[in-house]
Amino acid sequence: MLNYFANPRRFMKLTGYLLPWMAGLTILMIGVGGYLALFNSPPDYQQGETVRIMYVHVPSAWMAMFCYTTLAISAAVGLIWKHPVADLAARATAPVGACFTFLALLTGALWGKPMWGTWWVWDARLTSVLILFFLYLGYMALNSAFDDPGRGAKASAILAIVGFVNVPIIKSSVDWWNTLHQPASIIRMDGPTIHGDMLWPLLLMIGGFSTYFGWVLMLRMRAELIAGRARARRQLQAER
Amino acid sequence: MNGFRAILVRDLRLALRQGMDSIMVVVFFVIAVVLFPLGVGPEPNILARMAPGVIWVAALLSVLLSLDRLFQADFEDGSLELMALGPAPLEIVVLAKVLAHWLVTGLPLIIAAPVLAVLMNMPADGFALLILALLLGTPALNLIGALGAGLILGARRGGVLLALLILPLFIPVLIFGVGAIEAAIGGFPARAPLLLLGALLAGALALCPWGTASGLRQALE
C-alpha cells in the first residue's frame, strides 16, 4: 500500500481522476451548506444572527487540527519509510493548515467581540490554538531553512511529530480547564446537543472544508511534482 | 555509563576553562529582569504582581540564548561526529551534554533568581516555590531546547529559527512554573502545578534525547 503510492507517476494518474470529483464535491457542499447556514437556518435564541459565524469557525478549527494530524502522520511516514510522496504531502499540508488555523482564530475573534465583549481572552483553548499556529509557522520555516531540501524535510518532520502533543491538548482543553470557550457539542457520548436545523449546515460545511483540503492538497502536490520534473528537464538541457 | 561520565566531565571542563559563557547567560538574565522596573515604573505593587511571570520569561529567554552553543561548536570542529561514531549511544551523549549544559547555565540562573525576586519586590511566600519550580523547570527547558538545537544545525539564520521552533514548546513549562509560584503567594496549595512541572520534566527526559539524537544523526549525514 505504502510502496504503491511511492511512485510519483501512479500518484499523478490517481489524483488526476480524483481532482474533478473533489472540486465538484467541495463546490456542492460549501454551496449548499453555505446557503443553508446563511439564509435557511434559524438564528440562535441567545446569540442571534452572530451564530452564523460558527458555520465557518467550527469547520476551520476542525480542519486546523485535521491538517496538523495529516502533517504529523505524513511527516512520520516520510521519516520512517523515506517515502517521497509523504514528504511532499507534509510540505504541501502545512500552509493550508496554517491558513485554516488563522481563519479559526480570526472568526473566533470576530464572534468573541459581540458575544464575550472582547476580541481575545487567554483561555486554554485559544492559547493552545495560537500555539498550533506557531507550530505551523515553525514547521514551514525549518522546512525551507536548509540548502539541502532533504535535510529540511527530515528536520521539520521531527518537529511536526514532537508538536503533535499539542493536538490532544487542544481537543481536551475545554474539558481539562474551566474555559470561556464552550465545550464540545457535536462529538459527545450522549449525542450532539445542536438542533438538526443547525447541525446539517454545519456538517455540510465541515464536509466541504475537508474535500476542499483534499482538493488543494492534491493540486499543491501535483504542482510540486511537475515543478520538480521541469527542474530536472532544465538541468538535462543545460548539461547537453 | 563510562561514555556518559567522560562527556559530562569533558563538557564541564571546557565550560569552566572558558568561564565567560555561563556568566554571560546569567548577566543577560539579570539585565532582562532589571529592564522591567525601568519599563513599567518602580511601583512596588505592580512589580510584585508581575515578578513570577517576569522572572520566568527572562529565564526562558536566557535558556534560549544559551542553546545555540550546545552542539554548534562540537558540530563545527567535528567532535560531534566522533561522539556519534563512539561506543556510547548518541542518546546518552545528548543526555550528558544537556546535563553539563544545565549545570553550567541553568544552576546559576536558579542561584540568581531569588536576588532578582527581591529586586522585583516579590512576596516572601513565593521564594521557596520559585527555586523549586526553577529546579524542575529549567532542566525540562534545556531538554526541549536541545531538540531544537539539534534540528537547526547547519541551517541558515539558525538563532531566529531556534526561537520560532522552541518558544511555543516552552509555553507549558512557563504556565505551570508561574502557576506554582502564584499559588504559593496567594496561599493556595502549589502541589498540582509542581506535579505537572515534574511530569513535564519526566516526559522531556524520556522523549527528548531520542528526538535530539535523530536530529543530530541527520545533521551528520
Short mmCIF file of C-alpha atoms in Angstrom, two decimals:
data_model
loop_
_atom_site.label_atom_id
_atom_site.label_comp_id
_atom_site.label_asym_id
_atom_site.label_seq_id
_atom_site.Cartn_x
_atom_site.Cartn_y
_atom_site.Cartn_z
CA MET A 1 0.00 0.00 0.00
CA LEU A 2 2.73 2.45 1.03
CA ASN A 3 5.02 1.39 -1.78
CA TYR A 4 2.19 1.56 -4.25
CA PHE A 5 1.86 5.31 -3.83
CA ALA A 6 5.61 5.96 -3.64
CA ASN A 7 5.62 6.08 -7.43
CA PRO A 8 5.02 9.72 -8.43
CA ARG A 9 3.64 8.76 -11.84
CA ARG A 10 1.00 6.49 -10.31
CA PHE A 11 0.19 9.27 -7.85
CA MET A 12 -0.27 11.77 -10.69
CA LYS A 13 -2.60 9.41 -12.52
CA LEU A 14 -4.75 8.68 -9.47
CA THR A 15 -5.03 12.30 -8.39
CA GLY A 16 -5.84 13.25 -11.98
CA TYR A 17 -9.02 11.14 -11.64
CA LEU A 18 -9.83 12.37 -8.16
CA LEU A 19 -9.30 16.11 -8.68
CA PRO A 20 -12.54 16.94 -10.54
CA TRP A 21 -14.56 14.89 -8.02
CA MET A 22 -13.01 16.70 -5.09
CA ALA A 23 -13.57 20.06 -6.74
CA GLY A 24 -17.20 19.23 -7.53
CA LEU A 25 -17.93 17.91 -4.04
CA THR A 26 -16.33 20.98 -2.48
CA ILE A 27 -18.40 23.41 -4.53
CA LEU A 28 -21.58 21.41 -3.93
CA MET A 29 -21.17 21.03 -0.17
CA ILE A 30 -19.91 24.55 0.56
CA GLY A 31 -22.56 25.95 -1.81
CA VAL A 32 -25.50 24.11 -0.22
CA GLY A 33 -24.08 24.31 3.31
CA GLY A 34 -23.29 28.00 2.90
CA TYR A 35 -26.79 28.75 1.64
CA LEU A 36 -28.40 26.83 4.50
CA ALA A 37 -26.07 28.38 7.03
CA LEU A 38 -26.50 31.97 5.92
CA PHE A 39 -30.14 32.09 4.76
CA ASN A 40 -32.02 28.98 5.73
CA SER A 41 -31.17 28.20 9.35
CA PRO A 42 -32.72 29.72 12.45
CA PRO A 43 -30.88 32.43 14.40
CA ASP A 44 -29.82 31.35 17.86
CA TYR A 45 -32.14 32.29 20.73
CA GLN A 46 -29.22 33.82 22.63
CA GLN A 47 -26.63 34.76 20.04
CA GLY A 48 -29.00 35.96 17.33
CA GLU A 49 -27.51 36.21 13.86
CA THR A 50 -23.87 36.04 15.02
CA VAL A 51 -24.32 32.29 15.38
CA ARG A 52 -23.74 32.11 11.60
CA ILE A 53 -20.03 32.82 12.18
CA MET A 54 -19.94 29.37 13.76
CA TYR A 55 -20.56 27.72 10.38
CA VAL A 56 -17.11 28.92 9.27
CA HIS A 57 -15.40 28.89 12.65
CA VAL A 58 -16.07 25.28 13.65
CA PRO A 59 -15.07 23.74 10.29
CA SER A 60 -11.85 25.80 10.16
CA ALA A 61 -10.96 24.81 13.70
CA TRP A 62 -11.59 21.14 12.87
CA MET A 63 -9.52 21.42 9.74
CA ALA A 64 -6.71 23.16 11.65
CA MET A 65 -6.38 20.05 13.82
CA PHE A 66 -7.06 17.61 10.99
CA CYS A 67 -4.36 19.23 8.84
CA TYR A 68 -1.86 19.04 11.68
CA THR A 69 -2.67 15.36 12.17
CA THR A 70 -2.20 14.81 8.44
CA LEU A 71 1.05 16.74 8.62
CA ALA A 72 2.38 14.71 11.55
CA ILE A 73 1.37 11.36 10.01
CA SER A 74 2.86 12.19 6.59
CA ALA A 75 5.99 13.52 8.26
CA ALA A 76 6.30 10.29 10.26
CA VAL A 77 5.74 8.13 7.17
CA GLY A 78 8.27 10.19 5.24
CA LEU A 79 10.80 9.91 8.05
CA ILE A 80 10.37 6.20 8.76
CA TRP A 81 9.94 4.75 5.26
CA LYS A 82 11.73 7.56 3.36
CA HIS A 83 8.54 7.89 1.34
CA PRO A 84 8.97 10.70 -1.20
CA VAL A 85 5.26 11.41 -1.73
CA ALA A 86 4.65 11.56 2.03
CA ASP A 87 7.35 14.23 2.39
CA LEU A 88 5.65 16.12 -0.40
CA ALA A 89 2.27 15.76 1.31
CA ALA A 90 3.65 17.08 4.60
CA ARG A 91 5.21 20.10 2.91
CA ALA A 92 2.03 20.82 0.94
CA THR A 93 -0.23 20.45 4.00
CA ALA A 94 1.50 23.00 6.22
CA PRO A 95 0.48 26.29 4.54
CA VAL A 96 -3.11 25.09 4.12
CA GLY A 97 -3.30 24.10 7.77
CA ALA A 98 -1.78 27.42 8.84
CA CYS A 99 -4.46 29.25 6.83
CA PHE A 100 -7.26 27.21 8.45
CA THR A 101 -5.79 27.92 11.89
CA PHE A 102 -5.61 31.62 11.13
CA LEU A 103 -9.19 31.56 9.85
CA ALA A 104 -10.36 29.83 13.03
CA LEU A 105 -8.60 32.43 15.19
CA LEU A 106 -9.91 35.31 13.10
CA THR A 107 -13.55 34.16 13.02
CA GLY A 108 -13.30 33.37 16.72
CA ALA A 109 -12.18 36.93 17.41
CA LEU A 110 -14.94 38.38 15.22
CA TRP A 111 -17.51 36.28 17.11
CA GLY A 112 -15.95 36.97 20.50
CA LYS A 113 -16.22 40.75 20.21
CA PRO A 114 -20.06 40.91 20.16
CA MET A 115 -20.58 37.80 22.33
CA TRP A 116 -17.88 37.86 25.01
CA GLY A 117 -17.23 41.58 24.65
CA THR A 118 -13.56 41.03 23.81
CA TRP A 119 -11.54 40.04 20.76
CA TRP A 120 -9.27 37.75 22.68
CA VAL A 121 -9.05 36.04 26.06
CA TRP A 122 -6.12 33.96 27.27
CA ASP A 123 -8.08 30.82 27.94
CA ALA A 124 -6.67 27.36 27.33
CA ARG A 125 -8.46 26.67 24.04
CA LEU A 126 -7.49 29.94 22.40
CA THR A 127 -3.91 29.79 23.65
CA SER A 128 -3.38 26.21 22.51
CA VAL A 129 -4.73 27.03 19.04
CA LEU A 130 -2.38 30.01 18.88
CA ILE A 131 0.49 27.63 19.72
CA LEU A 132 -0.71 25.37 16.90
CA PHE A 133 -0.43 28.34 14.54
CA PHE A 134 3.16 28.98 15.70
CA LEU A 135 3.97 25.30 15.22
CA TYR A 136 2.81 25.51 11.59
CA LEU A 137 4.98 28.61 11.09
CA GLY A 138 7.96 26.90 12.73
CA TYR A 139 7.48 23.83 10.56
CA MET A 140 7.44 25.91 7.37
CA ALA A 141 10.44 27.99 8.46
CA LEU A 142 12.51 24.92 9.36
CA ASN A 143 11.49 23.13 6.17
CA SER A 144 12.91 25.90 3.99
CA ALA A 145 15.92 26.77 6.17
CA PHE A 146 18.42 24.34 4.64
CA ASP A 147 20.26 24.42 1.34
CA ASP A 148 19.59 20.70 1.00
CA PRO A 149 15.81 20.19 0.80
CA GLY A 150 16.08 16.57 2.01
CA ARG A 151 17.63 17.70 5.30
CA GLY A 152 14.91 20.34 5.70
CA ALA A 153 12.20 17.71 5.21
CA LYS A 154 13.71 15.41 7.86
CA ALA A 155 14.41 18.09 10.47
CA SER A 156 10.94 19.59 10.12
CA ALA A 157 9.38 16.12 10.22
CA ILE A 158 10.82 15.59 13.71
CA LEU A 159 9.43 18.97 14.76
CA ALA A 160 6.00 18.09 13.35
CA ILE A 161 5.93 14.81 15.28
CA VAL A 162 7.01 16.49 18.53
CA GLY A 163 4.46 19.26 18.04
CA PHE A 164 1.68 16.70 17.73
CA VAL A 165 1.42 16.63 21.55
CA ASN A 166 -0.47 19.90 21.16
CA VAL A 167 -3.39 18.36 19.23
CA PRO A 168 -4.86 16.26 22.09
CA ILE A 169 -4.28 19.26 24.37
CA ILE A 170 -6.40 21.46 22.08
CA LYS A 171 -9.11 18.81 21.92
CA SER A 172 -9.29 18.35 25.69
CA SER A 173 -8.51 21.93 26.73
CA VAL A 174 -12.20 22.74 27.19
CA ASP A 175 -12.65 19.73 29.47
CA TRP A 176 -9.42 19.99 31.49
CA TRP A 177 -9.59 23.70 32.17
CA ASN A 178 -12.52 25.88 33.02
CA THR A 179 -12.55 27.94 29.83
CA LEU A 180 -14.66 30.71 28.41
CA HIS A 181 -14.78 28.74 25.16
CA GLN A 182 -17.76 26.37 25.21
CA PRO A 183 -17.16 22.60 25.43
CA ALA A 184 -17.69 20.19 22.54
CA SER A 185 -21.29 19.95 21.34
CA ILE A 186 -21.17 17.61 18.32
CA ILE A 187 -18.98 14.64 19.22
CA ARG A 188 -20.24 13.69 22.67
CA MET A 189 -21.08 10.49 24.49
CA ASP A 190 -24.77 11.42 24.64
CA GLY A 191 -25.11 12.64 21.05
CA PRO A 192 -24.95 16.14 19.63
CA THR A 193 -26.59 18.94 21.56
CA ILE A 194 -27.26 21.07 18.49
CA HIS A 195 -30.66 21.13 16.85
CA GLY A 196 -30.90 19.44 13.43
CA ASP A 197 -31.60 22.69 11.57
CA MET A 198 -28.21 23.94 12.67
CA LEU A 199 -26.39 20.61 12.67
CA TRP A 200 -26.96 19.84 8.99
CA PRO A 201 -25.49 23.02 7.52
CA LEU A 202 -22.57 22.66 9.94
CA LEU A 203 -21.89 19.08 8.88
CA LEU A 204 -22.13 20.09 5.22
CA MET A 205 -19.64 22.88 5.78
CA ILE A 206 -17.27 20.52 7.60
CA GLY A 207 -17.56 18.06 4.71
CA GLY A 208 -16.98 20.85 2.19
CA PHE A 209 -13.93 22.15 4.05
CA SER A 210 -12.50 18.61 4.16
CA THR A 211 -12.89 18.00 0.45
CA TYR A 212 -11.51 21.49 -0.18
CA PHE A 213 -8.43 20.48 1.79
CA GLY A 214 -8.14 17.26 -0.24
CA TRP A 215 -8.52 19.21 -3.46
CA VAL A 216 -5.93 21.87 -2.62
CA LEU A 217 -3.54 19.28 -1.19
CA MET A 218 -3.62 17.28 -4.42
CA LEU A 219 -3.23 20.43 -6.51
CA ARG A 220 -0.23 21.56 -4.48
CA MET A 221 1.42 18.15 -4.56
CA ARG A 222 0.89 17.82 -8.31
CA ALA A 223 2.29 21.30 -8.85
CA GLU A 224 5.42 20.43 -6.85
CA LEU A 225 5.92 17.16 -8.72
CA ILE A 226 5.57 18.95 -12.04
CA ALA A 227 7.92 21.71 -10.90
CA GLY A 228 10.48 19.08 -9.92
CA ARG A 229 10.14 17.44 -13.32
CA ALA A 230 10.57 20.78 -15.07
CA ARG A 231 13.66 21.49 -12.98
CA ALA A 232 15.16 18.12 -13.89
CA ARG A 233 14.46 18.72 -17.57
CA ARG A 234 16.09 22.16 -17.47
CA GLN A 235 19.17 20.66 -15.85
CA LEU A 236 19.30 17.97 -18.50
CA GLN A 237 19.11 20.57 -21.26
CA ALA A 238 21.80 22.68 -19.60
CA GLU A 239 24.12 19.68 -19.48
CA ARG A 240 23.72 18.97 -23.16
CA MET B 1 27.86 4.82 31.66
CA ASN B 2 31.56 5.44 31.04
CA GLY B 3 30.77 7.43 27.94
CA PHE B 4 28.20 9.47 29.86
CA ARG B 5 30.72 10.39 32.54
CA ALA B 6 33.50 11.10 30.05
CA ILE B 7 31.38 13.55 28.05
CA LEU B 8 29.97 15.16 31.18
CA VAL B 9 33.46 15.75 32.58
CA ARG B 10 34.77 16.99 29.23
CA ASP B 11 31.93 19.48 28.75
CA LEU B 12 32.18 20.76 32.32
CA ARG B 13 35.94 21.19 31.98
CA LEU B 14 35.55 23.04 28.69
CA ALA B 15 32.90 25.33 30.20
CA LEU B 16 34.97 26.07 33.32
CA ARG B 17 38.06 26.95 31.29
CA GLN B 18 36.13 29.46 29.18
CA GLY B 19 34.02 30.64 32.10
CA MET B 20 32.65 33.71 30.35
CA ASP B 21 29.93 31.74 28.54
CA SER B 22 27.90 30.80 31.59
CA ILE B 23 28.42 34.21 33.18
CA MET B 24 27.04 35.87 30.06
CA VAL B 25 23.80 33.89 30.37
CA VAL B 26 23.31 34.97 34.00
CA VAL B 27 24.14 38.58 33.14
CA PHE B 28 21.56 38.52 30.38
CA PHE B 29 19.02 37.06 32.82
CA VAL B 30 19.68 39.83 35.36
CA ILE B 31 19.60 42.64 32.80
CA ALA B 32 16.42 41.35 31.18
CA VAL B 33 14.63 41.34 34.55
CA VAL B 34 16.03 44.73 35.56
CA LEU B 35 14.60 46.25 32.38
CA PHE B 36 11.06 45.67 33.66
CA PRO B 37 11.06 48.08 36.63
CA LEU B 38 12.58 50.66 34.29
CA GLY B 39 9.97 49.97 31.64
CA VAL B 40 6.77 49.78 33.69
CA GLY B 41 7.82 52.08 36.53
CA PRO B 42 9.02 51.28 40.06
CA GLU B 43 5.54 50.95 41.65
CA PRO B 44 6.12 48.13 44.23
CA ASN B 45 2.64 46.59 43.96
CA ILE B 46 2.76 46.28 40.18
CA LEU B 47 6.26 44.80 40.32
CA ALA B 48 5.25 42.31 43.00
CA ARG B 49 2.27 41.24 40.89
CA MET B 50 4.46 40.77 37.81
CA ALA B 51 7.50 39.24 39.50
CA PRO B 52 6.91 35.48 38.98
CA GLY B 53 5.99 35.90 35.33
CA VAL B 54 8.84 38.29 34.53
CA ILE B 55 11.44 36.08 36.19
CA TRP B 56 10.17 33.00 34.38
CA VAL B 57 10.05 34.70 30.98
CA ALA B 58 13.56 36.06 31.46
CA ALA B 59 14.76 32.57 32.46
CA LEU B 60 13.11 31.15 29.34
CA LEU B 61 14.88 33.66 27.10
CA SER B 62 18.22 33.07 28.84
CA VAL B 63 17.91 29.33 28.23
CA LEU B 64 17.04 30.05 24.60
CA LEU B 65 20.10 32.28 24.18
CA SER B 66 22.41 29.70 25.69
CA LEU B 67 21.19 26.87 23.46
CA ASP B 68 22.99 27.68 20.24
CA ARG B 69 26.28 26.74 21.90
CA LEU B 70 25.02 23.33 22.99
CA PHE B 71 26.01 21.46 19.82
CA GLN B 72 27.25 24.17 17.47
CA ALA B 73 30.94 24.22 18.50
CA ASP B 74 31.20 20.42 18.53
CA PHE B 75 29.43 20.27 15.19
CA GLU B 76 31.85 22.73 13.60
CA ASP B 77 35.10 21.20 14.83
CA GLY B 78 33.94 17.65 14.11
CA SER B 79 33.96 16.27 17.66
CA LEU B 80 30.22 15.61 17.42
CA GLU B 81 30.95 13.21 14.58
CA LEU B 82 33.45 11.34 16.75
CA MET B 83 30.91 11.13 19.57
CA ALA B 84 28.34 9.72 17.16
CA LEU B 85 30.85 7.10 15.98
CA GLY B 86 31.92 6.24 19.53
CA PRO B 87 30.62 3.27 21.53
CA ALA B 88 28.17 5.28 23.66
CA PRO B 89 24.68 5.61 22.13
CA LEU B 90 24.01 9.11 20.80
CA GLU B 91 21.04 9.42 23.17
CA ILE B 92 23.39 9.03 26.15
CA VAL B 93 25.75 11.59 24.63
CA VAL B 94 22.84 14.01 24.31
CA LEU B 95 21.81 13.44 27.93
CA ALA B 96 25.35 14.02 29.17
CA LYS B 97 25.72 17.21 27.14
CA VAL B 98 22.36 18.54 28.31
CA LEU B 99 23.19 17.76 31.95
CA ALA B 100 26.55 19.53 31.64
CA HIS B 101 24.87 22.47 29.93
CA TRP B 102 22.27 22.70 32.68
CA LEU B 103 24.91 22.57 35.43
CA VAL B 104 26.82 25.38 33.75
CA THR B 105 23.99 27.68 32.60
CA GLY B 106 20.86 26.51 34.45
CA LEU B 107 22.12 26.36 38.04
CA PRO B 108 23.50 29.94 38.01
CA LEU B 109 20.06 31.14 36.89
CA ILE B 110 18.46 29.42 39.87
CA ILE B 111 21.03 30.97 42.21
CA ALA B 112 20.43 34.43 40.72
CA ALA B 113 16.63 34.14 40.76
CA PRO B 114 15.99 34.87 44.50
CA VAL B 115 18.10 38.05 44.26
CA LEU B 116 16.01 39.20 41.33
CA ALA B 117 12.85 38.28 43.22
CA VAL B 118 13.96 40.67 45.97
CA LEU B 119 14.61 43.37 43.37
CA MET B 120 11.14 42.77 41.94
CA ASN B 121 9.61 43.03 45.41
CA MET B 122 8.12 39.53 45.24
CA PRO B 123 6.29 38.39 48.44
CA ALA B 124 8.48 36.15 50.58
CA ASP B 125 5.97 33.26 50.48
CA GLY B 126 6.92 32.58 46.88
CA PHE B 127 10.71 32.29 47.29
CA ALA B 128 10.95 28.58 48.10
CA LEU B 129 8.50 27.76 45.34
CA LEU B 130 10.41 29.94 42.86
CA ILE B 131 13.57 27.92 43.46
CA LEU B 132 11.72 24.61 43.45
CA ALA B 133 9.83 25.44 40.23
CA LEU B 134 13.01 26.60 38.51
CA LEU B 135 14.79 23.41 39.65
CA LEU B 136 12.09 21.33 37.99
CA GLY B 137 11.51 23.62 35.03
CA THR B 138 14.94 24.62 33.72
CA PRO B 139 16.15 21.04 33.07
CA ALA B 140 12.94 20.47 31.11
CA LEU B 141 13.59 23.65 29.14
CA ASN B 142 17.14 22.51 28.41
CA LEU B 143 15.93 19.10 27.23
CA ILE B 144 13.27 20.56 24.95
CA GLY B 145 15.71 23.19 23.73
CA ALA B 146 18.33 20.56 22.91
CA LEU B 147 15.83 19.11 20.44
CA GLY B 148 15.62 22.43 18.63
CA ALA B 149 19.37 23.00 18.82
CA GLY B 150 19.91 19.61 17.17
CA LEU B 151 17.39 20.28 14.42
CA ILE B 152 18.81 23.64 13.34
CA LEU B 153 22.45 22.52 13.00
CA GLY B 154 23.63 23.76 9.62
CA ALA B 155 20.52 25.84 8.93
CA ARG B 156 20.53 29.40 7.67
CA ARG B 157 19.62 32.07 10.27
CA GLY B 158 19.77 29.41 13.00
CA GLY B 159 19.25 31.69 16.00
CA VAL B 160 15.96 33.26 14.96
CA LEU B 161 14.72 29.91 13.70
CA LEU B 162 15.50 28.30 17.05
CA ALA B 163 13.33 30.87 18.84
CA LEU B 164 10.44 30.22 16.47
CA LEU B 165 10.68 26.44 16.92
CA ILE B 166 11.30 26.23 20.63
CA LEU B 167 9.38 29.04 22.31
CA PRO B 168 5.92 27.53 21.54
CA LEU B 169 7.10 24.26 23.11
CA PHE B 170 8.32 26.15 26.20
CA ILE B 171 4.86 27.55 26.96
CA PRO B 172 3.56 24.65 29.15
CA VAL B 173 6.63 24.91 31.42
CA LEU B 174 6.07 28.66 31.71
CA ILE B 175 2.38 28.27 32.58
CA PHE B 176 2.88 25.71 35.33
CA GLY B 177 6.08 27.32 36.62
CA VAL B 178 4.36 30.66 37.15
CA GLY B 179 1.23 28.86 38.40
CA ALA B 180 3.16 27.17 41.22
CA ILE B 181 4.66 30.45 42.46
CA GLU B 182 1.41 32.39 42.23
CA ALA B 183 -0.42 29.63 44.09
CA ALA B 184 2.10 29.87 46.93
CA ILE B 185 1.88 33.68 47.05
CA GLY B 186 -1.92 33.53 47.03
CA GLY B 187 -1.95 30.99 49.85
CA PHE B 188 -3.21 28.05 47.78
CA PRO B 189 -1.58 24.61 47.65
CA ALA B 190 1.09 24.56 44.92
CA ARG B 191 1.12 20.76 44.71
CA ALA B 192 -0.79 20.40 41.42
CA PRO B 193 1.32 22.77 39.26
CA LEU B 194 4.51 21.34 40.78
CA LEU B 195 3.42 17.79 39.97
CA LEU B 196 2.63 18.87 36.42
CA LEU B 197 6.07 20.50 36.13
CA GLY B 198 7.58 17.25 37.34
CA ALA B 199 5.54 15.37 34.75
CA LEU B 200 6.80 17.69 32.02
CA LEU B 201 10.38 17.09 33.17
CA ALA B 202 9.88 13.31 33.26
CA GLY B 203 8.29 13.33 29.81
CA ALA B 204 11.02 15.51 28.35
CA LEU B 205 13.70 13.35 29.97
CA ALA B 206 12.20 10.23 28.41
CA LEU B 207 11.41 11.55 24.92
CA CYS B 208 13.67 14.48 24.02
CA PRO B 209 17.01 12.61 23.89
CA TRP B 210 15.59 10.34 21.16
CA GLY B 211 14.40 13.23 19.06
CA THR B 212 17.60 15.18 19.58
CA ALA B 213 19.73 12.17 18.68
CA SER B 214 17.82 11.57 15.45
CA GLY B 215 18.15 15.28 14.60
CA LEU B 216 21.90 15.10 15.20
CA ARG B 217 22.22 11.98 13.05
CA GLN B 218 20.62 13.83 10.15
CA ALA B 219 22.90 16.80 10.65
CA LEU B 220 25.91 14.47 10.49
CA GLU B 221 24.76 12.54 7.40
#
